[in-house]
PDB file of C-alpha atoms and ligand atoms in Angstrom:
ATOM      1  CA  UNK A   6     -47.461  17.370   2.266  1.00  0.00           C
ATOM      2  CA  UNK A   7     -44.541  17.465   4.629  1.00  0.00           C
ATOM      3  CA  UNK A   8     -43.529  13.858   3.968  1.00  0.00           C
ATOM      4  CA  UNK A   9     -43.214  14.226   0.173  1.00  0.00           C
ATOM      5  CA  UNK A  10     -39.940  16.122  -0.105  1.00  0.00           C
ATOM      6  CA  UNK A  11     -38.420  13.904   2.570  1.00  0.00           C
ATOM      7  CA  UNK A  12     -39.325  10.670   0.787  1.00  0.00           C
ATOM      8  CA  UNK A  13     -38.163  12.137  -2.559  1.00  0.00           C
ATOM      9  CA  UNK A  14     -34.867  13.032  -0.974  1.00  0.00           C
ATOM     10  CA  UNK A  15     -34.558   9.527   0.455  1.00  0.00           C
ATOM     11  CA  UNK A  16     -35.156   8.005  -2.987  1.00  0.00           C
ATOM     12  CA  UNK A  17     -32.520  10.234  -4.570  1.00  0.00           C
ATOM     13  CA  UNK A  18     -30.005   9.358  -1.915  1.00  0.00           C
ATOM     14  CA  UNK A  19     -30.615   5.617  -2.031  1.00  0.00           C
ATOM     15  CA  UNK A  20     -30.626   5.432  -5.850  1.00  0.00           C
ATOM     16  CA  UNK A  21     -27.328   7.314  -6.180  1.00  0.00           C
ATOM     17  CA  UNK A  22     -24.492   4.846  -6.892  1.00  0.00           C
ATOM     18  CA  UNK A  23     -21.927   5.043  -4.098  1.00  0.00           C
ATOM     19  CA  UNK A  24     -18.472   6.166  -5.222  1.00  0.00           C
ATOM     20  CA  UNK A  25     -16.159   3.316  -4.236  1.00  0.00           C
ATOM     21  CA  UNK A  26     -12.983   4.515  -2.507  1.00  0.00           C
ATOM     22  CA  UNK A  27     -11.426   1.058  -2.792  1.00  0.00           C
ATOM     23  CA  UNK A  28     -11.791  -1.708  -5.386  1.00  0.00           C
ATOM     24  CA  UNK A  29     -10.122  -5.086  -5.499  1.00  0.00           C
ATOM     25  CA  UNK A  30      -9.327  -7.814  -8.031  1.00  0.00           C
ATOM     26  CA  UNK A  31      -6.700 -10.504  -8.648  1.00  0.00           C
ATOM     27  CA  UNK A  32      -3.551  -9.013 -10.235  1.00  0.00           C
ATOM     28  CA  UNK A  33      -2.271 -10.329 -13.562  1.00  0.00           C
ATOM     29  CA  UNK A  34       1.316 -11.484 -13.957  1.00  0.00           C
ATOM     30  CA  UNK A  35       1.905  -8.553 -16.353  1.00  0.00           C
ATOM     31  CA  UNK A  36       1.016  -6.048 -13.633  1.00  0.00           C
ATOM     32  CA  UNK A  37       3.504  -7.617 -11.227  1.00  0.00           C
ATOM     33  CA  UNK A  38       6.238  -7.741 -13.869  1.00  0.00           C
ATOM     34  CA  UNK A  39       5.963  -3.921 -14.252  1.00  0.00           C
ATOM     35  CA  UNK A  40       7.083  -3.435 -10.643  1.00  0.00           C
ATOM     36  CA  UNK A  41      10.865  -3.271  -9.951  1.00  0.00           C
ATOM     37  CA  UNK A  42      10.461  -5.264  -6.693  1.00  0.00           C
ATOM     38  CA  UNK A  43       9.237  -8.249  -8.714  1.00  0.00           C
ATOM     39  CA  UNK A  44      11.336  -7.653 -11.844  1.00  0.00           C
ATOM     40  CA  UNK A  45      13.592 -10.558 -12.721  1.00  0.00           C
ATOM     41  CA  UNK A  46      11.237 -13.238 -11.365  1.00  0.00           C
ATOM     42  CA  UNK A  47      10.434 -16.089 -13.764  1.00  0.00           C
ATOM     43  CA  UNK A  48       6.865 -16.416 -15.056  1.00  0.00           C
ATOM     44  CA  UNK A  49       6.303 -19.315 -12.642  1.00  0.00           C
ATOM     45  CA  UNK A  50       7.471 -17.261  -9.667  1.00  0.00           C
ATOM     46  CA  UNK A  51       5.435 -14.237 -10.810  1.00  0.00           C
ATOM     47  CA  UNK A  52       2.369 -16.487 -10.968  1.00  0.00           C
ATOM     48  CA  UNK A  53       3.114 -17.782  -7.464  1.00  0.00           C
ATOM     49  CA  UNK A  54       3.364 -14.225  -6.057  1.00  0.00           C
ATOM     50  CA  UNK A  55       0.276 -13.092  -8.007  1.00  0.00           C
ATOM     51  CA  UNK A  56      -1.715 -15.918  -6.422  1.00  0.00           C
ATOM     52  CA  UNK A  57      -0.943 -14.490  -2.968  1.00  0.00           C
ATOM     53  CA  UNK A  58      -1.684 -10.865  -3.875  1.00  0.00           C
ATOM     54  CA  UNK A  59      -4.588  -8.653  -4.876  1.00  0.00           C
ATOM     55  CA  UNK A  60      -4.731  -5.526  -7.015  1.00  0.00           C
ATOM     56  CA  UNK A  61      -6.388  -2.778  -4.966  1.00  0.00           C
ATOM     57  CA  UNK A  62      -7.284   0.701  -6.258  1.00  0.00           C
ATOM     58  CA  UNK A  63      -7.854   3.639  -3.917  1.00  0.00           C
ATOM     59  CA  UNK A  64      -9.325   7.024  -4.702  1.00  0.00           C
ATOM     60  CA  UNK A  65      -7.344  10.205  -3.953  1.00  0.00           C
ATOM     61  CA  UNK A  66      -7.502  11.251  -0.302  1.00  0.00           C
ATOM     62  CA  UNK A  67      -8.085   7.752   1.033  1.00  0.00           C
ATOM     63  CA  UNK A  68      -6.025   6.794   4.121  1.00  0.00           C
ATOM     64  CA  UNK A  69      -4.561   3.333   3.503  1.00  0.00           C
ATOM     65  CA  UNK A  70      -2.624   2.793   6.729  1.00  0.00           C
ATOM     66  CA  UNK A  71      -2.931   4.760   9.969  1.00  0.00           C
ATOM     67  CA  UNK A  72      -0.191   5.540  12.499  1.00  0.00           C
ATOM     68  CA  UNK A  73      -0.419   3.257  15.551  1.00  0.00           C
ATOM     69  CA  UNK A  74      -2.770   0.666  14.044  1.00  0.00           C
ATOM     70  CA  UNK A  75      -1.753  -2.989  13.694  1.00  0.00           C
ATOM     71  CA  UNK A  76      -0.153  -4.063  10.410  1.00  0.00           C
ATOM     72  CA  UNK A  77      -2.409  -6.121   8.155  1.00  0.00           C
ATOM     73  CA  UNK A  78      -0.881  -5.859   4.703  1.00  0.00           C
ATOM     74  CA  UNK A  79       2.047  -4.720   2.560  1.00  0.00           C
ATOM     75  CA  UNK A  80       1.574  -2.536  -0.518  1.00  0.00           C
ATOM     76  CA  UNK A  81       3.502  -1.862  -3.707  1.00  0.00           C
ATOM     77  CA  UNK A  82       2.455   1.162  -5.765  1.00  0.00           C
ATOM     78  CA  UNK A  83       1.889   0.340  -9.440  1.00  0.00           C
ATOM     79  CA  UNK A  84       0.480   3.724 -10.428  1.00  0.00           C
ATOM     80  CA  UNK A  85      -0.167   7.043  -8.669  1.00  0.00           C
ATOM     81  CA  UNK A  86       1.367   8.858  -5.701  1.00  0.00           C
ATOM     82  CA  UNK A  87       0.969   8.534  -1.921  1.00  0.00           C
ATOM     83  CA  UNK A  88       2.115  10.614   1.059  1.00  0.00           C
ATOM     84  CA  UNK A  89       3.725   9.124   4.164  1.00  0.00           C
ATOM     85  CA  UNK A  90       2.835  11.239   7.215  1.00  0.00           C
ATOM     86  CA  UNK A  91       4.717  10.750  10.461  1.00  0.00           C
ATOM     87  CA  UNK A  92       2.744  11.275  13.693  1.00  0.00           C
ATOM     88  CA  UNK A  93      -0.970  11.966  13.788  1.00  0.00           C
ATOM     89  CA  UNK A  94      -2.431  13.756  10.794  1.00  0.00           C
ATOM     90  CA  UNK A  95      -3.045  16.915  12.811  1.00  0.00           C
ATOM     91  CA  UNK A  96       0.558  17.148  13.919  1.00  0.00           C
ATOM     92  CA  UNK A  97       2.219  15.379  11.021  1.00  0.00           C
ATOM     93  CA  UNK A  98       5.967  16.118  11.041  1.00  0.00           C
ATOM     94  CA  UNK A  99       7.737  14.523   8.116  1.00  0.00           C
ATOM     95  CA  UNK A 100       6.163  13.898   4.737  1.00  0.00           C
ATOM     96  CA  UNK A 101       7.670  11.540   2.225  1.00  0.00           C
ATOM     97  CA  UNK A 102       6.258  11.068  -1.234  1.00  0.00           C
ATOM     98  CA  UNK A 103       5.967   7.621  -2.737  1.00  0.00           C
ATOM     99  CA  UNK A 104       5.348   6.839  -6.414  1.00  0.00           C
ATOM    100  CA  UNK A 105       5.194   3.945  -8.872  1.00  0.00           C
ATOM    101  CA  UNK A 106       7.547   1.147  -7.812  1.00  0.00           C
ATOM    102  CA  UNK A 107       7.718   2.276  -4.166  1.00  0.00           C
ATOM    103  CA  UNK A 108       6.315   0.099  -1.382  1.00  0.00           C
ATOM    104  CA  UNK A 109       4.962   0.712   2.116  1.00  0.00           C
ATOM    105  CA  UNK A 110       3.579  -1.154   5.086  1.00  0.00           C
ATOM    106  CA  UNK A 111       6.514  -3.551   5.472  1.00  0.00           C
ATOM    107  CA  UNK A 112       7.696  -2.365   8.908  1.00  0.00           C
ATOM    108  CA  UNK A 113       4.712  -3.419  11.036  1.00  0.00           C
ATOM    109  CA  UNK A 114       4.582  -6.757   9.215  1.00  0.00           C
ATOM    110  CA  UNK A 115       8.242  -7.462   9.907  1.00  0.00           C
ATOM    111  CA  UNK A 116       8.514  -6.537  13.597  1.00  0.00           C
ATOM    112  CA  UNK A 117       4.888  -6.962  14.675  1.00  0.00           C
ATOM    113  CA  UNK A 118       4.774  -3.392  16.048  1.00  0.00           C
ATOM    114  CA  UNK A 119       2.189  -0.723  15.216  1.00  0.00           C
ATOM    115  CA  UNK A 120       2.236   1.290  11.978  1.00  0.00           C
ATOM    116  CA  UNK A 121       5.062   3.847  12.161  1.00  0.00           C
ATOM    117  CA  UNK A 122       3.296   6.385   9.938  1.00  0.00           C
ATOM    118  CA  UNK A 123       0.097   7.028   8.029  1.00  0.00           C
ATOM    119  CA  UNK A 124      -0.054   6.616   4.259  1.00  0.00           C
ATOM    120  CA  UNK A 125      -2.616   8.574   2.251  1.00  0.00           C
ATOM    121  CA  UNK A 126      -3.347   8.343  -1.489  1.00  0.00           C
ATOM    122  CA  UNK A 127      -2.455  11.680  -3.041  1.00  0.00           C
ATOM    123  CA  UNK A 128      -3.816  10.722  -6.470  1.00  0.00           C
ATOM    124  CA  UNK A 129      -5.904   7.698  -7.521  1.00  0.00           C
ATOM    125  CA  UNK A 130      -3.646   4.821  -6.576  1.00  0.00           C
ATOM    126  CA  UNK A 131      -3.222   1.313  -7.973  1.00  0.00           C
ATOM    127  CA  UNK A 132      -1.454  -1.045  -5.572  1.00  0.00           C
ATOM    128  CA  UNK A 133      -0.503  -4.675  -5.232  1.00  0.00           C
ATOM    129  CA  UNK A 134      -1.579  -5.643  -1.725  1.00  0.00           C
ATOM    130  CA  UNK A 135      -0.223  -8.694   0.100  1.00  0.00           C
ATOM    131  CA  UNK A 136      -1.495  -9.692   3.533  1.00  0.00           C
ATOM    132  CA  UNK A 137       0.855 -10.427   6.434  1.00  0.00           C
ATOM    133  CA  UNK A 138       1.078 -14.247   6.253  1.00  0.00           C
ATOM    134  CA  UNK A 139       1.431 -14.227   2.461  1.00  0.00           C
ATOM    135  CA  UNK A 140       4.004 -11.386   2.613  1.00  0.00           C
ATOM    136  CA  UNK A 141       6.161 -13.396   4.990  1.00  0.00           C
ATOM    137  CA  UNK A 142       5.793 -16.443   2.733  1.00  0.00           C
ATOM    138  CA  UNK A 143       6.907 -14.381  -0.308  1.00  0.00           C
ATOM    139  CA  UNK A 144      10.009 -13.214   1.597  1.00  0.00           C
ATOM    140  CA  UNK A 145      10.856 -16.789   2.606  1.00  0.00           C
ATOM    141  CA  UNK A 146      10.311 -18.171  -0.914  1.00  0.00           C
ATOM    142  CA  UNK A 147      11.841 -15.322  -2.933  1.00  0.00           C
ATOM    143  CA  UNK A 148      15.232 -14.190  -1.556  1.00  0.00           C
ATOM    144  CA  UNK A 149      15.683 -11.688  -4.412  1.00  0.00           C
ATOM    145  CA  UNK A 150      12.539  -9.825  -3.286  1.00  0.00           C
ATOM    146  CA  UNK A 151      13.731  -9.895   0.353  1.00  0.00           C
ATOM    147  CA  UNK A 152      17.102  -8.452  -0.731  1.00  0.00           C
ATOM    148  CA  UNK A 153      15.508  -5.626  -2.769  1.00  0.00           C
ATOM    149  CA  UNK A 154      13.251  -4.802   0.140  1.00  0.00           C
ATOM    150  CA  UNK A 155      16.237  -4.622   2.505  1.00  0.00           C
ATOM    151  CA  UNK A 156      18.157  -2.416   0.029  1.00  0.00           C
ATOM    152  CA  UNK A 157      15.239   0.046  -0.143  1.00  0.00           C
ATOM    153  CA  UNK A 158      14.842   0.028   3.649  1.00  0.00           C
ATOM    154  CA  UNK A 159      18.573   0.794   4.055  1.00  0.00           C
ATOM    155  CA  UNK A 160      18.237   3.720   1.603  1.00  0.00           C
ATOM    156  CA  UNK A 161      15.237   5.050   3.588  1.00  0.00           C
ATOM    157  CA  UNK A 162      17.131   4.704   6.874  1.00  0.00           C
ATOM    158  CA  UNK A 163      20.125   6.528   5.409  1.00  0.00           C
ATOM    159  CA  UNK A 164      17.796   9.355   4.273  1.00  0.00           C
ATOM    160  CA  UNK A 165      16.304   9.637   7.757  1.00  0.00           C
ATOM    161  CA  UNK A 166      19.771   9.692   9.362  1.00  0.00           C
ATOM    162  CA  UNK A 167      20.960  12.369   6.947  1.00  0.00           C
ATOM    163  CA  UNK A 168      17.816  14.472   7.529  1.00  0.00           C
ATOM    164  CA  UNK A 169      16.837  13.688  11.128  1.00  0.00           C
ATOM    165  CA  UNK A 170      14.662  16.824  11.437  1.00  0.00           C
ATOM    166  CA  UNK A 171      12.200  15.570   8.805  1.00  0.00           C
TER     167      UNK A 171
HETATM  168  P1  CMP B 380       4.586   0.563   8.512  1.00  0.00           P
HETATM  169  O1  CMP B 380       5.178   1.084   9.760  1.00  0.00           O
HETATM  170  O2  CMP B 380       4.091  -0.816   8.479  1.00  0.00           O
HETATM  171  O3  CMP B 380       3.383   1.529   8.072  1.00  0.00           O
HETATM  172  C1  CMP B 380       3.702   2.872   7.691  1.00  0.00           C
HETATM  173  C2  CMP B 380       4.704   2.806   6.561  1.00  0.00           C
HETATM  174  O4  CMP B 380       5.222   4.053   6.119  1.00  0.00           O
HETATM  175  C3  CMP B 380       5.964   2.069   7.003  1.00  0.00           C
HETATM  176  O5  CMP B 380       5.632   0.742   7.321  1.00  0.00           O
HETATM  177  C4  CMP B 380       6.844   2.320   5.825  1.00  0.00           C
HETATM  178  O6  CMP B 380       6.523   1.469   4.755  1.00  0.00           O
HETATM  179  C5  CMP B 380       6.434   3.754   5.461  1.00  0.00           C
HETATM  180  N1  CMP B 380       7.480   4.676   5.922  1.00  0.00           N
HETATM  181  C6  CMP B 380       7.815   4.942   7.195  1.00  0.00           C
HETATM  182  N2  CMP B 380       8.842   5.810   7.194  1.00  0.00           N
HETATM  183  C7  CMP B 380       9.168   6.085   5.918  1.00  0.00           C
HETATM  184  C8  CMP B 380      10.136   6.912   5.274  1.00  0.00           C
HETATM  185  N3  CMP B 380      11.016   7.629   5.970  1.00  0.00           N
HETATM  186  N4  CMP B 380      10.141   6.956   3.933  1.00  0.00           N
HETATM  187  C9  CMP B 380       9.278   6.239   3.232  1.00  0.00           C
HETATM  188  N5  CMP B 380       8.343   5.436   3.778  1.00  0.00           N
HETATM  189  C10 CMP B 380       8.286   5.367   5.102  1.00  0.00           C
END
């Protein structure tokens, strides 16, 4: 019968477990302590930051932020590598590689403008994700984190000024 193969196919499709491209849980203090941006915080402060964050894993190839979209969250890479692509994907100009300890997504959260670039997971990626309101609270409460963030942003700006063609 013509319907049999179709219904069999439907069953196979619906019974196959979907491969998650993103999974989320609360981060432990130990995970945060591994990251240079949070290094040096006391246990109490680490717990306070952990309470505002989530641990999010992405599979390779997943786009995490897209050029031009509004900023929702800030990310710190705990494990894996990501690519920063300037412009649209089709006409991407510069590519910067980010690895463990690097962060992204701060610009749109700081100035309220759109995302300046797209960020794509190059390998399976473990991140600490902090949403906009919580990110701004962390910067207000933890001046050492704000200072480290500014230092890294200055280094990035220097790199872009030294290699403007990228
Ligand atoms: P945001 O604009 O919110 O979203 C895209 C992110 O890409 C941006 O924040 C930065 O975190 C990151 N990014 C932009 N330009 C560079 C760069 N030159 N080097 C590294 N990361 C960058």
